[in-house]
Amino acid sequence: MLTTKNNVYTVSRLNGEVRNLLEGQLGRVWLEGEISNFSAPHSGHWYLTLKDSRSQIRCAMFKGRNQQVRFTPTNGQQVLVKGNISVYEPRGDYQLLLESMLPAGDGLLAQQYEALKMKLAAEGLFATDTKRQLPDNIQRIGVVTSATGAALRDILHVLKRRDASLEVVVYPTQVQGAAASQQICQAIATANARLEVDVILVTRGGGSLEDLWCFNDEQLAHAIYNSALPVVSAVGHEVDTTISDYVADLRAPTPSAAAELLSKDKGNKQDKLQLVLNRLKQSMRHYQLNQQSLLDNLNHQLQRQDPQRQLQQFEQRFDELQMRLETALNRKLTSAQLIKQQLQHRLAQNSPAQHIAMEANKLSFLDTRLNKALELQMDKAKARIANAAHQLETVSPLSTLSRGYSITKDASGKVVQDATKLNSGDKLITQLNNGEVLSVVE
């Protein structure tokens, strides 16, 4: 199929459009995983990989964001992060640009709470124009709470003091734990089926976020929103805010305050003013929530067009090149050190000192052999001399002299064998075994 030149993408254009698609379709996500390959170069940015047992994703957290993290990430640590999907265009890698980071488990309930609040707000469950007005003449109040809790005692005490004629129907439920949300939904359904009360009060006393978690249930939110009877929510203390507070037709800061509102004198201007103020506060909260959602969307669109995003791409590219340079230099240094060690080893093997030492050892060995050979030769020579001396001694006249014989020589040293050849006056030398005797012939 023929294509025009305009339909042929460059690599840069393709990566740019893929980035726009990912950022536009997925946007901000929450992610839990294990940190690996964490690095923090001199620029102040953080780069890491988040992985689970089967997959991994590259992440970047720029200096302005990571300064808000209250711990130092380490490899192997489990974390919960929030960020925007993007593409690092120079390399074509898709990555997560992190906005926040928490240790895994820490803040998870808060994150789930915010996610559900945003979802239900988008569905319109918090809209002020759907809130129902409380009846002007309340005669009977349905209280959905624990039958043994302090909240019910406080409500009954206030109602007795304010208006003892008001009747109370208690729909007992659990207000904490895994089964509490379902029981509260059933209690609201029962009150709507019987139509025996004018208003429903969903309430409990204060507690931690985990204690109040059953009032942040999506099914409960829809049960309150779809109730035919007006619903007042009074969960926890004044500082506590749950999903049921946002969905209910009216929110009271405490169970006692709810009893005050429901038993108020209609002619009392102060009570009317308080009612108006409560509704105004609730409307302001809903308006703030909607505006925050709009602001988040606008911020997301702005980030896609923000020149700082391009700057961050360049900074990330710079950090990547710097880390690659450091890696290359370290690899080069390691290689040079290895070559140096090899050359030093070869030099040591071919060193004159080593040859001199070897020759010295050889010379010492040869000297030892020579000395041993000389000693051997001398021993052999001594043995031959001793043998020859023995043989000479065997035939030597000296041995005869040792037996008492003597040898007589003339003045010239010749042995005298014939006395007739001697003349008067000849000098003779007689050789004995020990010494000589001089004599003259007469």
Coordinates of C-alpha atoms in Angstrom, one line a residue:
M1 CA 0.0 0.0 0.0
L2 CA 1.3 3.4 -0.9
T3 CA 1.8 6.0 1.8
T4 CA 2.4 9.7 1.7
K5 CA 5.4 11.3 3.2
N6 CA 3.2 12.8 6.0
N7 CA 2.2 9.3 7.2
V8 CA 5.8 8.3 7.7
Y9 CA 6.8 8.9 11.3
T10 CA 10.1 9.8 12.6
V11 CA 11.3 8.1 15.8
S12 CA 11.0 11.3 17.7
R13 CA 7.6 12.1 16.5
L14 CA 6.4 8.5 17.3
N15 CA 7.8 8.6 20.8
G16 CA 6.2 12.1 21.4
E17 CA 2.8 10.9 20.3
V18 CA 3.0 7.7 22.3
R19 CA 3.9 9.9 25.4
N20 CA 0.8 12.1 24.7
L21 CA -1.4 9.0 24.4
L22 CA -0.2 7.4 27.6
E23 CA -0.4 10.7 29.6
G24 CA -3.8 11.4 28.2
Q25 CA -5.4 8.0 28.7
L26 CA -3.9 6.7 31.9
G27 CA -2.8 9.9 33.7
R28 CA -2.1 9.5 37.4
V29 CA -1.9 6.0 39.0
W30 CA -1.1 4.5 42.4
L31 CA 1.5 1.7 42.3
E32 CA 3.0 -0.7 44.9
G33 CA 6.3 -2.5 44.3
E34 CA 9.8 -3.2 45.4
I35 CA 12.6 -0.7 44.7
S36 CA 15.7 -1.8 42.7
N37 CA 18.5 0.0 40.8
F38 CA 18.0 3.1 43.0
S39 CA 20.3 6.0 42.1
A40 CA 20.6 9.6 43.3
P41 CA 23.0 11.6 41.1
H42 CA 24.4 15.0 41.9
S43 CA 21.4 16.7 40.1
G44 CA 19.2 15.7 43.1
H45 CA 16.8 13.7 41.0
W46 CA 16.0 10.0 41.9
Y47 CA 15.9 7.1 39.4
L48 CA 14.7 3.7 40.3
T49 CA 12.9 0.6 39.1
L50 CA 9.7 -0.7 40.7
K51 CA 9.2 -4.5 40.3
D52 CA 7.0 -7.3 41.4
S53 CA 7.5 -11.1 40.9
R54 CA 7.0 -10.9 37.1
S55 CA 7.4 -7.3 35.8
Q56 CA 9.2 -4.0 36.4
I57 CA 8.8 -0.3 35.4
R58 CA 11.3 2.5 35.3
C59 CA 10.5 5.5 37.6
A60 CA 11.9 9.0 38.0
M61 CA 11.3 11.4 40.9
F62 CA 12.5 14.9 40.3
K63 CA 14.1 17.0 43.0
G64 CA 11.1 19.2 43.7
R65 CA 9.0 16.1 44.5
N66 CA 11.5 13.8 46.3
Q67 CA 12.3 16.6 48.9
Q68 CA 8.8 15.9 50.3
V69 CA 9.6 12.2 51.0
R70 CA 10.3 11.7 54.6
F71 CA 12.6 8.6 54.3
T72 CA 15.5 7.5 52.2
P73 CA 14.6 4.8 49.7
T74 CA 16.7 1.6 49.6
N75 CA 16.9 -1.3 47.2
G76 CA 14.6 -4.1 48.2
Q77 CA 12.1 -1.8 50.1
Q78 CA 8.4 -2.1 49.4
V79 CA 6.8 1.3 48.7
L80 CA 3.5 2.8 47.6
V81 CA 3.9 5.6 45.0
K82 CA 1.7 7.9 43.0
G83 CA 2.7 9.2 39.7
N84 CA 1.9 9.9 36.0
I85 CA 2.6 7.6 33.1
S86 CA 5.0 9.1 30.6
V87 CA 7.6 8.2 28.0
Y88 CA 11.3 9.1 28.1
E89 CA 11.5 10.0 24.5
P90 CA 15.3 9.8 23.9
R91 CA 15.3 6.1 24.7
G92 CA 11.6 5.3 23.9
D93 CA 11.1 3.8 27.4
Y94 CA 7.8 4.3 29.1
Q95 CA 8.2 5.3 32.8
L96 CA 6.4 6.6 35.8
L97 CA 7.0 10.2 37.0
L98 CA 6.6 10.0 40.7
E99 CA 4.7 12.6 42.7
S100 CA 4.7 10.9 46.2
M101 CA 6.2 7.9 47.9
L102 CA 5.3 6.1 51.1
P103 CA 6.5 2.9 52.7
A104 CA 4.2 0.0 51.7
G105 CA 1.2 -0.2 54.0
D106 CA 1.7 3.3 55.4
G107 CA -1.0 5.6 54.0
L108 CA -2.7 2.8 52.0
L109 CA -6.0 3.4 53.7
A110 CA -5.7 7.1 53.1
Q111 CA -5.0 6.5 49.4
Q112 CA -8.0 4.2 49.1
Y113 CA -10.1 6.8 50.9
E114 CA -9.1 9.6 48.4
A115 CA -9.6 7.3 45.4
L116 CA -13.1 6.4 46.5
K117 CA -14.0 10.0 47.3
M118 CA -12.9 11.1 43.9
K119 CA -14.8 8.3 42.2
L120 CA -18.1 9.0 44.1
A121 CA -17.7 12.7 43.5
A122 CA -17.4 12.2 39.8
E123 CA -20.6 10.0 39.9
G124 CA -22.5 12.9 41.6
L125 CA -23.2 11.3 45.0
F126 CA -21.9 14.4 46.8
A127 CA -23.9 16.9 44.7
T128 CA -25.7 19.5 46.9
D129 CA -28.7 19.8 44.6
T130 CA -29.6 16.1 45.4
K131 CA -29.6 16.6 49.2
R132 CA -33.0 16.2 50.8
Q133 CA -34.5 18.6 53.4
L134 CA -35.2 17.2 56.8
P135 CA -38.8 17.1 57.8
D136 CA -40.1 20.2 59.7
N137 CA -41.9 18.1 62.3
I138 CA -39.8 15.1 63.2
Q139 CA -41.6 12.7 65.5
R140 CA -39.6 9.5 65.3
I141 CA -35.8 9.0 64.6
G142 CA -34.2 5.8 63.4
V143 CA -30.7 5.4 64.8
V144 CA -28.4 3.0 63.0
T145 CA -25.6 2.3 65.5
S146 CA -24.3 -0.2 68.0
A147 CA -26.9 -1.0 70.7
T148 CA -24.2 -1.0 73.4
G149 CA -22.1 1.9 72.2
A150 CA -21.5 5.3 74.0
A151 CA -23.0 7.1 70.9
L152 CA -26.5 5.7 71.5
R153 CA -26.3 6.7 75.2
D154 CA -25.3 10.3 74.3
I155 CA -28.1 10.6 71.7
L156 CA -30.7 9.3 74.2
H157 CA -29.5 11.7 76.9
V158 CA -29.6 14.7 74.6
L159 CA -33.1 13.8 73.2
K160 CA -34.4 13.4 76.7
R161 CA -33.1 16.8 77.7
R162 CA -34.2 18.5 74.5
D163 CA -37.5 16.9 73.6
A164 CA -38.7 13.8 75.6
S165 CA -41.6 13.4 73.2
L166 CA -39.4 12.2 70.3
E167 CA -39.4 8.4 69.8
V168 CA -36.3 6.5 68.9
V169 CA -36.1 3.3 66.9
V170 CA -32.7 1.6 67.1
Y171 CA -31.5 -0.5 64.2
P172 CA -28.6 -2.3 65.9
T173 CA -25.5 -3.0 63.8
Q174 CA -21.8 -3.4 64.2
V175 CA -20.0 -0.1 63.6
Q176 CA -16.5 -1.5 63.3
G177 CA -14.9 -4.5 61.4
A178 CA -15.3 -6.3 58.1
A179 CA -19.0 -7.1 58.5
A180 CA -20.1 -3.7 59.7
S181 CA -20.7 -2.0 56.3
Q182 CA -23.0 -4.7 55.1
Q183 CA -25.0 -4.6 58.4
I184 CA -25.4 -0.8 58.2
C185 CA -26.7 -1.2 54.6
Q186 CA -29.2 -3.8 55.7
A187 CA -30.3 -1.5 58.6
I188 CA -30.9 1.4 56.2
A189 CA -32.8 -0.9 53.9
T190 CA -34.9 -2.1 56.8
A191 CA -35.8 1.4 57.8
N192 CA -36.8 2.3 54.3
A193 CA -38.9 -0.9 54.0
R194 CA -40.8 -0.2 57.3
L195 CA -41.2 3.5 56.8
E196 CA -41.7 3.9 60.6
V197 CA -39.3 6.8 61.1
D198 CA -39.0 10.3 59.7
V199 CA -35.2 10.4 59.5
I200 CA -32.3 8.0 59.7
L201 CA -29.3 8.8 61.9
V202 CA -26.2 6.8 61.0
T203 CA -23.7 7.2 63.8
R204 CA -20.9 6.0 66.1
G205 CA -18.3 7.5 68.4
G206 CA -14.7 8.5 67.6
G207 CA -11.8 6.2 66.7
S208 CA -8.9 5.8 64.4
L209 CA -9.1 5.7 60.6
E210 CA -9.2 1.9 60.7
D211 CA -12.0 2.0 63.3
L212 CA -14.1 4.2 61.1
W213 CA -13.2 2.4 57.9
C214 CA -16.6 0.7 57.5
F215 CA -18.2 4.1 56.9
N216 CA -15.9 4.5 53.8
D217 CA -17.5 1.7 52.0
E218 CA -18.8 2.2 48.4
Q219 CA -21.9 0.0 48.9
L220 CA -22.8 2.0 52.0
A221 CA -22.4 5.3 50.1
H222 CA -24.9 4.1 47.5
A223 CA -27.3 2.8 50.2
I224 CA -27.3 6.3 51.8
Y225 CA -27.7 8.1 48.5
N226 CA -30.6 5.8 47.3
S227 CA -32.4 6.0 50.7
A228 CA -36.0 7.3 50.4
L229 CA -35.7 8.6 53.9
P230 CA -33.4 11.6 54.7
V231 CA -30.1 10.4 56.2
V232 CA -28.0 12.3 58.8
S233 CA -24.4 11.1 59.3
A234 CA -22.6 11.7 62.6
V235 CA -19.5 9.5 62.6
G236 CA -16.6 10.1 65.0
H237 CA -15.4 13.4 66.3
E238 CA -15.6 16.8 64.6
V239 CA -12.2 16.3 62.9
D240 CA -13.2 12.9 61.5
T241 CA -14.7 12.9 58.0
T242 CA -16.0 9.8 56.2
I243 CA -17.6 9.0 52.9
S244 CA -20.9 8.6 54.6
D245 CA -20.6 12.2 55.8
Y246 CA -20.2 13.4 52.2
V247 CA -23.1 11.4 50.8
A248 CA -25.6 12.0 53.7
D249 CA -28.2 14.7 53.4
L250 CA -26.7 16.4 56.5
R251 CA -23.5 15.8 58.4
A252 CA -23.3 16.4 62.2
P253 CA -19.8 16.7 63.8
T254 CA -20.7 14.3 66.7
P255 CA -23.6 12.0 67.7
S256 CA -24.6 14.5 70.4
A257 CA -24.6 17.3 67.9
A258 CA -26.8 15.2 65.6
A259 CA -29.3 14.7 68.5
E260 CA -29.2 18.5 69.0
L261 CA -30.0 19.2 65.4
L262 CA -32.8 16.6 65.1
S263 CA -34.5 17.8 68.4
K264 CA -34.2 21.5 67.7
D265 CA -37.0 24.0 68.3
K266 CA -38.1 25.1 64.8
G267 CA -38.8 28.6 66.2
N268 CA -35.3 28.9 67.6
K269 CA -33.4 31.3 65.3
Q270 CA -30.1 30.1 66.6
D271 CA -30.9 26.5 65.7
K272 CA -32.0 27.6 62.2
L273 CA -28.8 29.6 61.8
Q274 CA -26.8 26.5 62.9
L275 CA -28.6 24.4 60.4
V276 CA -27.8 26.9 57.6
L277 CA -24.2 27.1 58.7
N278 CA -23.9 23.3 58.7
R279 CA -25.4 23.1 55.2
L280 CA -23.1 25.9 54.1
K281 CA -20.0 24.1 55.5
Q282 CA -21.2 20.9 53.8
S283 CA -21.7 22.8 50.5
M284 CA -18.3 24.4 50.8
R285 CA -16.7 21.0 51.3
H286 CA -18.5 19.6 48.3
Y287 CA -17.6 22.6 46.2
Q288 CA -14.0 22.4 47.3
L289 CA -13.9 18.7 46.4
N290 CA -15.3 19.4 42.9
Q291 CA -12.9 22.3 42.4
Q292 CA -10.0 20.2 43.6
S293 CA -10.9 17.5 41.1
L294 CA -11.2 20.2 38.3
L295 CA -7.9 21.7 39.4
D296 CA -6.2 18.2 39.3
N297 CA -7.5 17.7 35.8
L298 CA -6.3 21.2 34.7
N299 CA -2.9 20.6 36.4
H300 CA -2.6 17.3 34.5
Q301 CA -3.4 19.0 31.2
L302 CA -0.9 21.8 32.1
Q303 CA 1.8 19.3 32.9
R304 CA 1.4 17.7 29.4
Q305 CA 2.2 21.2 27.9
D306 CA 4.5 22.4 30.6
P307 CA 8.0 23.4 29.3
Q308 CA 9.3 22.1 32.6
R309 CA 8.4 18.6 31.5
Q310 CA 10.7 19.1 28.5
L311 CA 13.4 20.4 30.9
Q312 CA 12.9 17.4 33.0
Q313 CA 13.4 15.2 29.9
F314 CA 16.7 17.0 29.2
E315 CA 17.8 16.7 32.9
Q316 CA 17.0 13.1 32.9
R317 CA 19.0 12.7 29.7
F318 CA 21.9 14.5 31.3
D319 CA 21.7 12.3 34.4
E320 CA 21.6 9.2 32.2
L321 CA 24.7 10.4 30.2
Q322 CA 26.5 11.3 33.4
M323 CA 25.8 7.9 34.9
R324 CA 26.8 6.2 31.6
L325 CA 30.0 8.2 31.6
E326 CA 30.8 7.2 35.2
T327 CA 30.1 3.6 34.4
A328 CA 32.3 3.8 31.3
L329 CA 35.1 5.5 33.3
N330 CA 34.9 2.9 36.1
R331 CA 34.9 0.1 33.5
K332 CA 37.9 1.7 31.8
L333 CA 39.7 2.2 35.1
T334 CA 39.0 -1.4 36.1
S335 CA 40.4 -2.6 32.7
A336 CA 43.5 -0.5 33.1
Q337 CA 44.0 -1.8 36.6
L338 CA 43.7 -5.4 35.3
I339 CA 46.2 -4.7 32.5
K340 CA 48.6 -3.1 35.0
Q341 CA 48.3 -6.2 37.3
Q342 CA 49.0 -8.4 34.3
L343 CA 52.1 -6.4 33.2
Q344 CA 53.3 -6.3 36.8
H345 CA 53.0 -10.1 36.9
R346 CA 54.8 -10.5 33.6
L347 CA 57.5 -8.0 34.7
A348 CA 57.9 -10.0 37.9
Q349 CA 58.3 -13.2 35.9
N350 CA 61.0 -11.6 33.6
S351 CA 62.6 -9.5 36.3
P352 CA 66.6 -9.6 36.3
A353 CA 66.4 -9.9 40.1
Q354 CA 64.5 -13.1 39.7
H355 CA 67.0 -14.4 37.1
I356 CA 69.9 -13.4 39.4
A357 CA 68.3 -15.2 42.3
M358 CA 67.8 -18.3 40.1
E359 CA 71.4 -18.2 38.8
A360 CA 72.6 -17.6 42.4
N361 CA 70.6 -20.7 43.5
K362 CA 72.1 -22.6 40.5
L363 CA 75.6 -21.4 41.4
S364 CA 75.1 -22.4 45.0
F365 CA 73.9 -25.8 43.9
L366 CA 76.9 -26.3 41.5
D367 CA 79.3 -25.1 44.2
T368 CA 77.9 -27.7 46.6
R369 CA 78.2 -30.3 43.9
L370 CA 81.8 -29.2 43.1
N371 CA 82.8 -29.3 46.8
K372 CA 81.3 -32.7 47.1
A373 CA 83.1 -33.9 43.9
L374 CA 86.4 -32.5 45.2
E375 CA 86.0 -34.1 48.5
L376 CA 85.2 -37.4 46.7
Q377 CA 88.2 -37.0 44.5
M378 CA 90.4 -36.2 47.5
D379 CA 89.1 -39.2 49.4
K380 CA 89.8 -41.4 46.3
A381 CA 93.4 -39.9 46.0
K382 CA 94.0 -40.4 49.7
A383 CA 92.8 -44.0 49.4
R384 CA 95.2 -44.5 46.4
I385 CA 98.1 -42.9 48.2
A386 CA 97.4 -45.0 51.3
N387 CA 97.3 -48.1 49.1
A388 CA 100.5 -47.2 47.3
A389 CA 102.2 -46.4 50.6
H390 CA 101.1 -49.7 51.9
Q391 CA 102.5 -51.4 48.8
L392 CA 105.7 -49.3 49.0
E393 CA 106.1 -50.1 52.6
T394 CA 105.8 -53.7 51.8
V395 CA 108.9 -53.6 49.6
S396 CA 110.7 -50.8 51.4
P397 CA 114.1 -51.6 53.0
L398 CA 113.0 -49.5 55.9
S399 CA 110.7 -52.2 56.9
T400 CA 113.8 -54.5 57.0
L401 CA 115.6 -52.0 59.1
S402 CA 112.7 -52.1 61.6
R403 CA 113.5 -55.8 62.2
G404 CA 117.1 -55.1 63.2
Y405 CA 118.9 -55.0 60.0
S406 CA 121.0 -52.0 58.6
I407 CA 122.2 -50.6 55.3
T408 CA 125.8 -49.4 54.8
K409 CA 126.5 -46.8 52.1
D410 CA 129.8 -45.3 51.0
A411 CA 130.4 -41.6 50.9
S412 CA 128.6 -41.3 47.5
G413 CA 125.5 -43.0 48.9
K414 CA 126.0 -46.3 47.1
V415 CA 125.1 -49.4 49.1
V416 CA 128.2 -51.4 50.0
Q417 CA 127.7 -54.9 48.9
D418 CA 131.3 -56.2 48.7
A419 CA 133.8 -55.5 51.5
T420 CA 136.8 -56.3 49.3
K421 CA 136.1 -53.2 47.3
L422 CA 136.6 -51.0 50.3
N423 CA 139.9 -49.3 51.0
S424 CA 141.4 -48.1 54.2
G425 CA 140.2 -44.7 55.1
D426 CA 136.9 -44.9 53.2
K427 CA 134.1 -43.3 55.1
L428 CA 130.9 -45.3 55.5
I429 CA 127.4 -44.4 56.6
T430 CA 125.3 -47.2 58.3
Q431 CA 121.6 -46.6 58.1
L432 CA 119.8 -48.0 61.1
N433 CA 116.1 -48.2 61.9
N434 CA 116.5 -45.1 64.0
G435 CA 119.4 -42.8 62.9
E436 CA 122.7 -43.3 61.2
V437 CA 126.2 -44.3 62.2
L438 CA 129.4 -42.8 60.6
S439 CA 132.5 -45.0 60.4
V440 CA 135.9 -45.1 58.7
V441 CA 137.5 -48.3 57.2
E442 CA 141.0 -49.1 58.8

